[in-house]
Structures are given as C-alpha cells and as structure tokens.
Amino acid sequence: ETGVTQSPTHLIKTRGQQVTLRCSSQSGHNTVSWYQQALGQGPQFIFQYYREEENGRGNFPPRFSGLQFPNYSSELNVNALELDDSALYLCASSRPDIEAGELFFGEGSRLTVL
Amino acid sequence: QKEVEQDPGPLSVPEGAIVSLNCTYSNSAFQYFMWYRQYSRKGPELLMYTYSSGNKEDGRFTAQVDKSSKYISLFIRDSQPSDSATYLCAIESGGYQKVTFGTGTKLQVIP
C-alpha cells in the first residue's frame, strides 16, 4: 500500500511569487485535505477535495486554491506569496467510509518565503 | 475562543514515567476526538481515536474524553525515549472530516 507522497519537500520563494505543491493520495483514498502548519503550531485546515470538487474550506483567502485530478492526486496553489505563508504544508488523504477524522498525512512541503 | 486549546509545553520526563497530556475544547457538539503524534520533520500520524465520551486503551496509551467538562486526555504509561514527539489533540466536528488541531505538546522522554 503506497502512502501519501508530497513534492517538493523543500522550496524557497520570494514575496509576490506563486507556488504549486503536489500530493499523491494513499492507494484507495479519494479525499484529499490540505493543512498549513506554522512553526510551533498545530496544522490548520485549508480545504478538502472530494470527487474533484472543493468540499469545505477553512479561513484562508482566495489566493489559496487547489485542484484534484481523476486519479485523486491534488495540487495546492498559492498566489502572491506573503512572508506569513512560510510554513509546512501537509496533505492528508482519507475515505468517506473510514472513521471520521482518520487522516493519513504525507511528510509535507516546507515553504520558505523571503 | 479557539475550538481546541492545548498547552504547548515542552514537557520533559524521565524514561518510565507516566505522561498526561490534556486539551480542552469549546463546542459541546463535537463527537470525534483524536490524538495524533508528530515526529520531527514528519507528518502527523493518528495515534488514538475516540467517539463520544469514555476511555480507550491501546497498549501503553489511554485516551479519555470527558464531555461534561469538554476535556480530552492522553496518558502514556512506561514512557520510552521513542515516545519523544509532539502530540496533537484534534476534534472532528462531523460532516466532511474537517479536523481541528490543538497547538501540540512537545514531549521529551529522557533515558
């Protein structure tokens, strides 16, 4: 069984640039959620994708957007990067029929905005 | 008021100690309570899962939920250096599996 994989693992951008982060969900999982984890904080929910549609969104501005593809993989796009966007971005996959809240996380993409 | 409050620690204990980690939450409608463990430079992994009130035990780990006081606890018996990690309490409020995490408590078990 293949786990959740994310790429890239680390990247550095400058303020105002755009970034795309990628996630492959665990085999058999059709739901992908994205979380932002700032240093010393818990993960914060950005949004979730199910059947290629956004299925819920946290308190993040529209410059955070995403996609889910037919193979359930997903992208997180962030436009007009700000210094506060520096964080670990975590992708988690799940299935609607498993225990609520049981998420399987990747190791994250660490974004530094200079 | 945050939905989930957790003392960030850090917490340092000797090997073999009993560890108690705690969180409070604000919304009495929450039904699903989790503890995730996050090792340094890794993603969180689900450790314990509890539905509604009561206790759940898994080896050295016990999760406890007291809905009357909106209190979530994780107990680790006979703590080991390999337990050194950040422990995140989490709640799922139903619907589409949106999970809200606490700040996380960093635990260090000293050999």
PDB file of C-alpha atoms in Angstrom:
ATOM      1  CA  GLU A   1       0.000   0.000   0.000  1.00  0.00           C
ATOM      2  CA  THR A   2       1.503   3.308  -1.084  1.00  0.00           C
ATOM      3  CA  GLY A   3       1.332   6.129   1.435  1.00  0.00           C
ATOM      4  CA  VAL A   4       0.765   9.824   0.848  1.00  0.00           C
ATOM      5  CA  THR A   5       3.603  11.446  -1.062  1.00  0.00           C
ATOM      6  CA  GLN A   6       4.239  15.157  -1.427  1.00  0.00           C
ATOM      7  CA  SER A   7       6.557  17.205  -3.597  1.00  0.00           C
ATOM      8  CA  PRO A   8       8.687  19.184  -3.395  1.00  0.00           C
ATOM      9  CA  THR A   9       9.932  18.567   0.141  1.00  0.00           C
ATOM     10  CA  HIS A  10      11.525  21.990   0.489  1.00  0.00           C
ATOM     11  CA  LEU A  11      11.344  25.173  -1.524  1.00  0.00           C
ATOM     12  CA  ILE A  12      12.229  28.829  -1.206  1.00  0.00           C
ATOM     13  CA  LYS A  13      10.244  31.603  -2.866  1.00  0.00           C
ATOM     14  CA  THR A  14      10.213  35.366  -2.696  1.00  0.00           C
ATOM     15  CA  ARG A  15       7.293  37.549  -1.713  1.00  0.00           C
ATOM     16  CA  GLY A  16       4.793  38.005  -4.542  1.00  0.00           C
ATOM     17  CA  GLN A  17       5.692  34.785  -6.347  1.00  0.00           C
ATOM     18  CA  GLN A  18       3.388  31.832  -6.898  1.00  0.00           C
ATOM     19  CA  VAL A  19       3.888  28.237  -5.770  1.00  0.00           C
ATOM     20  CA  THR A  20       2.361  24.859  -6.625  1.00  0.00           C
ATOM     21  CA  LEU A  21       2.601  21.929  -4.235  1.00  0.00           C
ATOM     22  CA  ARG A  22       1.683  18.389  -5.227  1.00  0.00           C
ATOM     23  CA  CYS A  23       0.226  15.417  -3.394  1.00  0.00           C
ATOM     24  CA  SER A  24      -0.466  11.812  -4.285  1.00  0.00           C
ATOM     25  CA  SER A  25      -3.066  10.246  -2.037  1.00  0.00           C
ATOM     26  CA  GLN A  26      -2.796   6.865  -0.379  1.00  0.00           C
ATOM     27  CA  SER A  27      -3.990   3.981  -2.512  1.00  0.00           C
ATOM     28  CA  GLY A  28      -7.780   3.666  -2.347  1.00  0.00           C
ATOM     29  CA  HIS A  29      -8.316   7.114  -0.814  1.00  0.00           C
ATOM     30  CA  ASN A  30     -10.496   9.536  -2.774  1.00  0.00           C
ATOM     31  CA  THR A  31     -10.485  12.530  -0.441  1.00  0.00           C
ATOM     32  CA  VAL A  32      -7.584  14.938  -0.044  1.00  0.00           C
ATOM     33  CA  SER A  33      -7.246  17.687   2.558  1.00  0.00           C
ATOM     34  CA  TRP A  34      -4.568  20.355   2.791  1.00  0.00           C
ATOM     35  CA  TYR A  35      -3.270  21.826   6.036  1.00  0.00           C
ATOM     36  CA  GLN A  36      -0.853  24.634   6.863  1.00  0.00           C
ATOM     37  CA  GLN A  37       1.389  24.160   9.887  1.00  0.00           C
ATOM     38  CA  ALA A  38       3.324  27.206  11.042  1.00  0.00           C
ATOM     39  CA  LEU A  39       6.330  26.684  13.295  1.00  0.00           C
ATOM     40  CA  GLY A  40       5.247  25.685  16.790  1.00  0.00           C
ATOM     41  CA  GLN A  41       1.575  25.469  15.824  1.00  0.00           C
ATOM     42  CA  GLY A  42      -0.870  22.716  15.022  1.00  0.00           C
ATOM     43  CA  PRO A  43      -1.990  22.112  11.441  1.00  0.00           C
ATOM     44  CA  GLN A  44      -4.713  24.450  10.187  1.00  0.00           C
ATOM     45  CA  PHE A  45      -7.302  23.252   7.689  1.00  0.00           C
ATOM     46  CA  ILE A  46      -7.064  24.958   4.303  1.00  0.00           C
ATOM     47  CA  PHE A  47      -9.548  22.962   2.206  1.00  0.00           C
ATOM     48  CA  GLN A  48     -10.622  19.494   1.181  1.00  0.00           C
ATOM     49  CA  TYR A  49     -11.269  17.942  -2.234  1.00  0.00           C
ATOM     50  CA  TYR A  50     -13.618  15.071  -2.934  1.00  0.00           C
ATOM     51  CA  ARG A  51     -14.520  13.858  -6.408  1.00  0.00           C
ATOM     52  CA  GLU A  52     -12.522  16.728  -7.914  1.00  0.00           C
ATOM     53  CA  GLU A  53     -14.657  19.370  -6.153  1.00  0.00           C
ATOM     54  CA  GLU A  54     -13.798  21.582  -3.184  1.00  0.00           C
ATOM     55  CA  ASN A  55     -15.719  20.069  -0.284  1.00  0.00           C
ATOM     56  CA  GLY A  56     -15.049  22.513   2.518  1.00  0.00           C
ATOM     57  CA  ARG A  57     -12.689  25.382   3.187  1.00  0.00           C
ATOM     58  CA  GLY A  58     -11.031  26.869   6.229  1.00  0.00           C
ATOM     59  CA  ASN A  59     -10.278  30.509   6.941  1.00  0.00           C
ATOM     60  CA  PHE A  60      -7.820  31.078   4.096  1.00  0.00           C
ATOM     61  CA  PRO A  61      -8.005  33.780   1.387  1.00  0.00           C
ATOM     62  CA  PRO A  62      -8.854  33.009  -2.263  1.00  0.00           C
ATOM     63  CA  ARG A  63      -5.189  33.181  -3.280  1.00  0.00           C
ATOM     64  CA  PHE A  64      -5.021  29.676  -1.820  1.00  0.00           C
ATOM     65  CA  SER A  65      -6.570  27.389  -4.409  1.00  0.00           C
ATOM     66  CA  GLY A  66      -6.474  23.744  -5.275  1.00  0.00           C
ATOM     67  CA  LEU A  67      -7.259  21.004  -7.726  1.00  0.00           C
ATOM     68  CA  GLN A  68      -7.978  17.315  -7.530  1.00  0.00           C
ATOM     69  CA  PHE A  69      -7.400  15.066 -10.508  1.00  0.00           C
ATOM     70  CA  PRO A  70      -9.281  11.920 -11.616  1.00  0.00           C
ATOM     71  CA  ASN A  71      -6.558   9.744 -10.017  1.00  0.00           C
ATOM     72  CA  TYR A  72      -7.282  11.585  -6.708  1.00  0.00           C
ATOM     73  CA  SER A  73      -3.927  13.351  -6.657  1.00  0.00           C
ATOM     74  CA  SER A  74      -4.091  17.023  -5.770  1.00  0.00           C
ATOM     75  CA  GLU A  75      -2.345  20.373  -6.083  1.00  0.00           C
ATOM     76  CA  LEU A  76      -2.256  23.356  -3.769  1.00  0.00           C
ATOM     77  CA  ASN A  77      -1.571  26.696  -5.425  1.00  0.00           C
ATOM     78  CA  VAL A  78      -0.711  29.852  -3.551  1.00  0.00           C
ATOM     79  CA  ASN A  79      -0.544  33.166  -5.407  1.00  0.00           C
ATOM     80  CA  ALA A  80       1.019  36.449  -4.345  1.00  0.00           C
ATOM     81  CA  LEU A  81       3.094  34.824  -1.619  1.00  0.00           C
ATOM     82  CA  GLU A  82       3.444  36.660   1.684  1.00  0.00           C
ATOM     83  CA  LEU A  83       6.079  36.204   4.363  1.00  0.00           C
ATOM     84  CA  ASP A  84       3.462  34.648   6.681  1.00  0.00           C
ATOM     85  CA  ASP A  85       2.892  31.880   4.143  1.00  0.00           C
ATOM     86  CA  SER A  86       6.177  30.342   5.303  1.00  0.00           C
ATOM     87  CA  ALA A  87       5.091  27.030   6.814  1.00  0.00           C
ATOM     88  CA  LEU A  88       4.923  23.268   6.418  1.00  0.00           C
ATOM     89  CA  TYR A  89       2.111  22.356   4.021  1.00  0.00           C
ATOM     90  CA  LEU A  90       0.624  18.977   4.758  1.00  0.00           C
ATOM     91  CA  CYS A  91      -1.535  16.861   2.529  1.00  0.00           C
ATOM     92  CA  ALA A  92      -3.784  14.219   4.058  1.00  0.00           C
ATOM     93  CA  SER A  93      -5.876  11.594   2.353  1.00  0.00           C
ATOM     94  CA  SER A  94      -8.903   9.723   3.617  1.00  0.00           C
ATOM     95  CA  ARG A  95     -12.047   7.898   2.555  1.00  0.00           C
ATOM     96  CA  PRO A  96     -15.596   8.890   3.491  1.00  0.00           C
ATOM     97  CA  ASP A  97     -16.313   5.380   4.779  1.00  0.00           C
ATOM     98  CA  ILE A  98     -13.499   5.253   7.349  1.00  0.00           C
ATOM     99  CA  GLU A  99     -13.584   6.715  10.824  1.00  0.00           C
ATOM    100  CA  ALA A 100     -14.295  10.423  10.840  1.00  0.00           C
ATOM    101  CA  GLY A 101     -11.104  12.344  11.431  1.00  0.00           C
ATOM    102  CA  GLU A 102      -8.799   9.493  10.440  1.00  0.00           C
ATOM    103  CA  LEU A 103      -6.379  11.253   8.163  1.00  0.00           C
ATOM    104  CA  PHE A 104      -3.229   9.864   6.590  1.00  0.00           C
ATOM    105  CA  PHE A 105      -0.615  12.571   6.221  1.00  0.00           C
ATOM    106  CA  GLY A 106       2.356  12.974   3.949  1.00  0.00           C
ATOM    107  CA  GLU A 107       5.638  14.350   5.252  1.00  0.00           C
ATOM    108  CA  GLY A 108       4.850  17.812   3.989  1.00  0.00           C
ATOM    109  CA  SER A 109       6.351  20.509   1.793  1.00  0.00           C
ATOM    110  CA  ARG A 110       8.303  23.128   3.699  1.00  0.00           C
ATOM    111  CA  LEU A 111       7.871  26.529   2.097  1.00  0.00           C
ATOM    112  CA  THR A 112      10.079  29.492   2.967  1.00  0.00           C
ATOM    113  CA  VAL A 113       9.050  32.901   1.673  1.00  0.00           C
ATOM    114  CA  LEU A 114      11.788  35.556   1.692  1.00  0.00           C
TER     115      LEU A 114
ATOM    116  CA  GLN B   1     -12.102  31.420  21.748  1.00  0.00           C
ATOM    117  CA  LYS B   2     -10.172  28.683  19.976  1.00  0.00           C
ATOM    118  CA  GLU B   3     -12.055  25.480  19.257  1.00  0.00           C
ATOM    119  CA  VAL B   4      -9.275  23.406  20.821  1.00  0.00           C
ATOM    120  CA  GLU B   5      -6.796  24.592  23.452  1.00  0.00           C
ATOM    121  CA  GLN B   6      -3.628  22.691  24.289  1.00  0.00           C
ATOM    122  CA  ASP B   7      -0.651  23.511  26.485  1.00  0.00           C
ATOM    123  CA  PRO B   8       2.356  23.654  24.118  1.00  0.00           C
ATOM    124  CA  GLY B   9       4.848  22.512  26.767  1.00  0.00           C
ATOM    125  CA  PRO B  10       7.580  21.480  26.289  1.00  0.00           C
ATOM    126  CA  LEU B  11       7.249  18.579  28.681  1.00  0.00           C
ATOM    127  CA  SER B  12      10.321  16.655  29.765  1.00  0.00           C
ATOM    128  CA  VAL B  13      10.037  13.388  31.744  1.00  0.00           C
ATOM    129  CA  PRO B  14      12.364  10.522  32.721  1.00  0.00           C
ATOM    130  CA  GLU B  15      12.025   7.177  30.993  1.00  0.00           C
ATOM    131  CA  GLY B  16       9.358   5.033  32.622  1.00  0.00           C
ATOM    132  CA  ALA B  17       7.259   7.958  33.847  1.00  0.00           C
ATOM    133  CA  ILE B  18       3.514   8.269  33.319  1.00  0.00           C
ATOM    134  CA  VAL B  19       2.746  11.153  30.997  1.00  0.00           C
ATOM    135  CA  SER B  20      -0.520  13.078  31.000  1.00  0.00           C
ATOM    136  CA  LEU B  21      -1.381  15.315  28.051  1.00  0.00           C
ATOM    137  CA  ASN B  22      -4.526  17.420  28.039  1.00  0.00           C
ATOM    138  CA  CYS B  23      -6.744  19.586  25.867  1.00  0.00           C
ATOM    139  CA  THR B  24      -9.979  21.479  26.255  1.00  0.00           C
ATOM    140  CA  TYR B  25     -12.491  22.190  23.537  1.00  0.00           C
ATOM    141  CA  SER B  26     -15.266  24.708  23.198  1.00  0.00           C
ATOM    142  CA  ASN B  27     -18.155  23.148  21.265  1.00  0.00           C
ATOM    143  CA  SER B  28     -20.212  20.508  23.045  1.00  0.00           C
ATOM    144  CA  ALA B  29     -21.459  19.236  19.662  1.00  0.00           C
ATOM    145  CA  PHE B  30     -18.076  17.691  18.843  1.00  0.00           C
ATOM    146  CA  GLN B  31     -18.289  13.900  18.785  1.00  0.00           C
ATOM    147  CA  TYR B  32     -14.985  12.611  17.436  1.00  0.00           C
ATOM    148  CA  PHE B  33     -11.736  13.091  19.312  1.00  0.00           C
ATOM    149  CA  MET B  34      -8.267  12.110  18.183  1.00  0.00           C
ATOM    150  CA  TRP B  35      -4.657  12.194  19.261  1.00  0.00           C
ATOM    151  CA  TYR B  36      -2.037  12.484  16.582  1.00  0.00           C
ATOM    152  CA  ARG B  37       1.710  12.036  17.090  1.00  0.00           C
ATOM    153  CA  GLN B  38       4.192  14.010  15.029  1.00  0.00           C
ATOM    154  CA  TYR B  39       7.866  13.206  14.983  1.00  0.00           C
ATOM    155  CA  SER B  40      10.302  15.917  13.972  1.00  0.00           C
ATOM    156  CA  ARG B  41      10.273  16.608  10.233  1.00  0.00           C
ATOM    157  CA  LYS B  42       7.394  14.181   9.672  1.00  0.00           C
ATOM    158  CA  GLY B  43       3.658  14.436   9.098  1.00  0.00           C
ATOM    159  CA  PRO B  44       1.243  13.679  11.940  1.00  0.00           C
ATOM    160  CA  GLU B  45       0.061  10.073  12.384  1.00  0.00           C
ATOM    161  CA  LEU B  46      -3.145   9.006  14.079  1.00  0.00           C
ATOM    162  CA  LEU B  47      -2.420   7.511  17.488  1.00  0.00           C
ATOM    163  CA  MET B  48      -5.783   7.198  19.210  1.00  0.00           C
ATOM    164  CA  TYR B  49      -9.389   7.762  18.207  1.00  0.00           C
ATOM    165  CA  THR B  50     -12.415   8.088  20.488  1.00  0.00           C
ATOM    166  CA  TYR B  51     -16.065   8.588  19.682  1.00  0.00           C
ATOM    167  CA  SER B  52     -18.090  10.467  22.320  1.00  0.00           C
ATOM    168  CA  SER B  53     -17.212  10.049  25.992  1.00  0.00           C
ATOM    169  CA  GLY B  54     -15.222   7.398  27.778  1.00  0.00           C
ATOM    170  CA  ASN B  55     -11.842   5.722  27.734  1.00  0.00           C
ATOM    171  CA  LYS B  56      -9.974   3.856  25.064  1.00  0.00           C
ATOM    172  CA  GLU B  57      -6.830   1.877  25.692  1.00  0.00           C
ATOM    173  CA  ASP B  58      -4.186   0.695  23.238  1.00  0.00           C
ATOM    174  CA  GLY B  59      -1.086  -0.809  24.792  1.00  0.00           C
ATOM    175  CA  ARG B  60       0.667   1.858  26.832  1.00  0.00           C
ATOM    176  CA  PHE B  61      -1.688   4.591  25.606  1.00  0.00           C
ATOM    177  CA  THR B  62      -5.073   5.563  27.066  1.00  0.00           C
ATOM    178  CA  ALA B  63      -7.302   8.262  25.594  1.00  0.00           C
ATOM    179  CA  GLN B  64     -10.011   9.758  27.763  1.00  0.00           C
ATOM    180  CA  VAL B  65     -12.852  12.105  26.874  1.00  0.00           C
ATOM    181  CA  ASP B  66     -14.988  13.914  29.430  1.00  0.00           C
ATOM    182  CA  LYS B  67     -17.742  15.638  27.502  1.00  0.00           C
ATOM    183  CA  SER B  68     -19.256  17.206  30.623  1.00  0.00           C
ATOM    184  CA  SER B  69     -16.117  19.265  31.161  1.00  0.00           C
ATOM    185  CA  LYS B  70     -15.034  19.325  27.481  1.00  0.00           C
ATOM    186  CA  TYR B  71     -11.716  17.790  28.397  1.00  0.00           C
ATOM    187  CA  ILE B  72      -9.559  15.390  26.364  1.00  0.00           C
ATOM    188  CA  SER B  73      -6.623  13.492  27.849  1.00  0.00           C
ATOM    189  CA  LEU B  74      -3.917  11.132  26.664  1.00  0.00           C
ATOM    190  CA  PHE B  75      -1.990   9.035  29.162  1.00  0.00           C
ATOM    191  CA  ILE B  76       1.249   7.266  28.302  1.00  0.00           C
ATOM    192  CA  ARG B  77       2.421   4.593  30.706  1.00  0.00           C
ATOM    193  CA  ASP B  78       6.043   3.444  30.990  1.00  0.00           C
ATOM    194  CA  SER B  79       7.162   6.228  28.656  1.00  0.00           C
ATOM    195  CA  GLN B  80      10.041   5.443  26.311  1.00  0.00           C
ATOM    196  CA  PRO B  81      12.581   7.683  24.549  1.00  0.00           C
ATOM    197  CA  SER B  82      10.867   6.664  21.287  1.00  0.00           C
ATOM    198  CA  ASP B  83       7.732   8.455  22.575  1.00  0.00           C
ATOM    199  CA  SER B  84       9.570  11.774  22.232  1.00  0.00           C
ATOM    200  CA  ALA B  85       7.456  13.697  19.737  1.00  0.00           C
ATOM    201  CA  THR B  86       4.804  16.393  19.508  1.00  0.00           C
ATOM    202  CA  TYR B  87       1.327  15.200  20.490  1.00  0.00           C
ATOM    203  CA  LEU B  88      -1.606  16.939  18.835  1.00  0.00           C
ATOM    204  CA  CYS B  89      -5.133  16.653  20.125  1.00  0.00           C
ATOM    205  CA  ALA B  90      -7.776  17.008  17.448  1.00  0.00           C
ATOM    206  CA  ILE B  91     -11.516  17.113  17.006  1.00  0.00           C
ATOM    207  CA  GLU B  92     -13.695  16.335  14.039  1.00  0.00           C
ATOM    208  CA  SER B  93     -16.978  18.167  14.071  1.00  0.00           C
ATOM    209  CA  GLY B  94     -18.806  15.910  11.643  1.00  0.00           C
ATOM    210  CA  GLY B  95     -19.708  16.392   8.032  1.00  0.00           C
ATOM    211  CA  TYR B  96     -16.772  16.397   5.695  1.00  0.00           C
ATOM    212  CA  GLN B  97     -13.971  15.301   8.035  1.00  0.00           C
ATOM    213  CA  LYS B  98     -12.622  18.760   8.763  1.00  0.00           C
ATOM    214  CA  VAL B  99     -10.186  18.172  11.611  1.00  0.00           C
ATOM    215  CA  THR B 100      -9.240  20.959  14.005  1.00  0.00           C
ATOM    216  CA  PHE B 101      -5.940  20.513  15.816  1.00  0.00           C
ATOM    217  CA  GLY B 102      -4.587  21.876  19.043  1.00  0.00           C
ATOM    218  CA  THR B 103      -1.232  23.621  19.172  1.00  0.00           C
ATOM    219  CA  GLY B 104       0.561  20.397  20.077  1.00  0.00           C
ATOM    220  CA  THR B 105       2.568  19.484  23.184  1.00  0.00           C
ATOM    221  CA  LYS B 106       6.230  18.667  22.640  1.00  0.00           C
ATOM    222  CA  LEU B 107       7.249  15.693  24.799  1.00  0.00           C
ATOM    223  CA  GLN B 108      10.799  14.622  25.541  1.00  0.00           C
ATOM    224  CA  VAL B 109      11.443  11.333  27.354  1.00  0.00           C
ATOM    225  CA  ILE B 110      14.932  11.284  28.803  1.00  0.00           C
ATOM    226  CA  PRO B 111      16.727   7.908  29.055  1.00  0.00           C
TER     227      PRO B 111
END
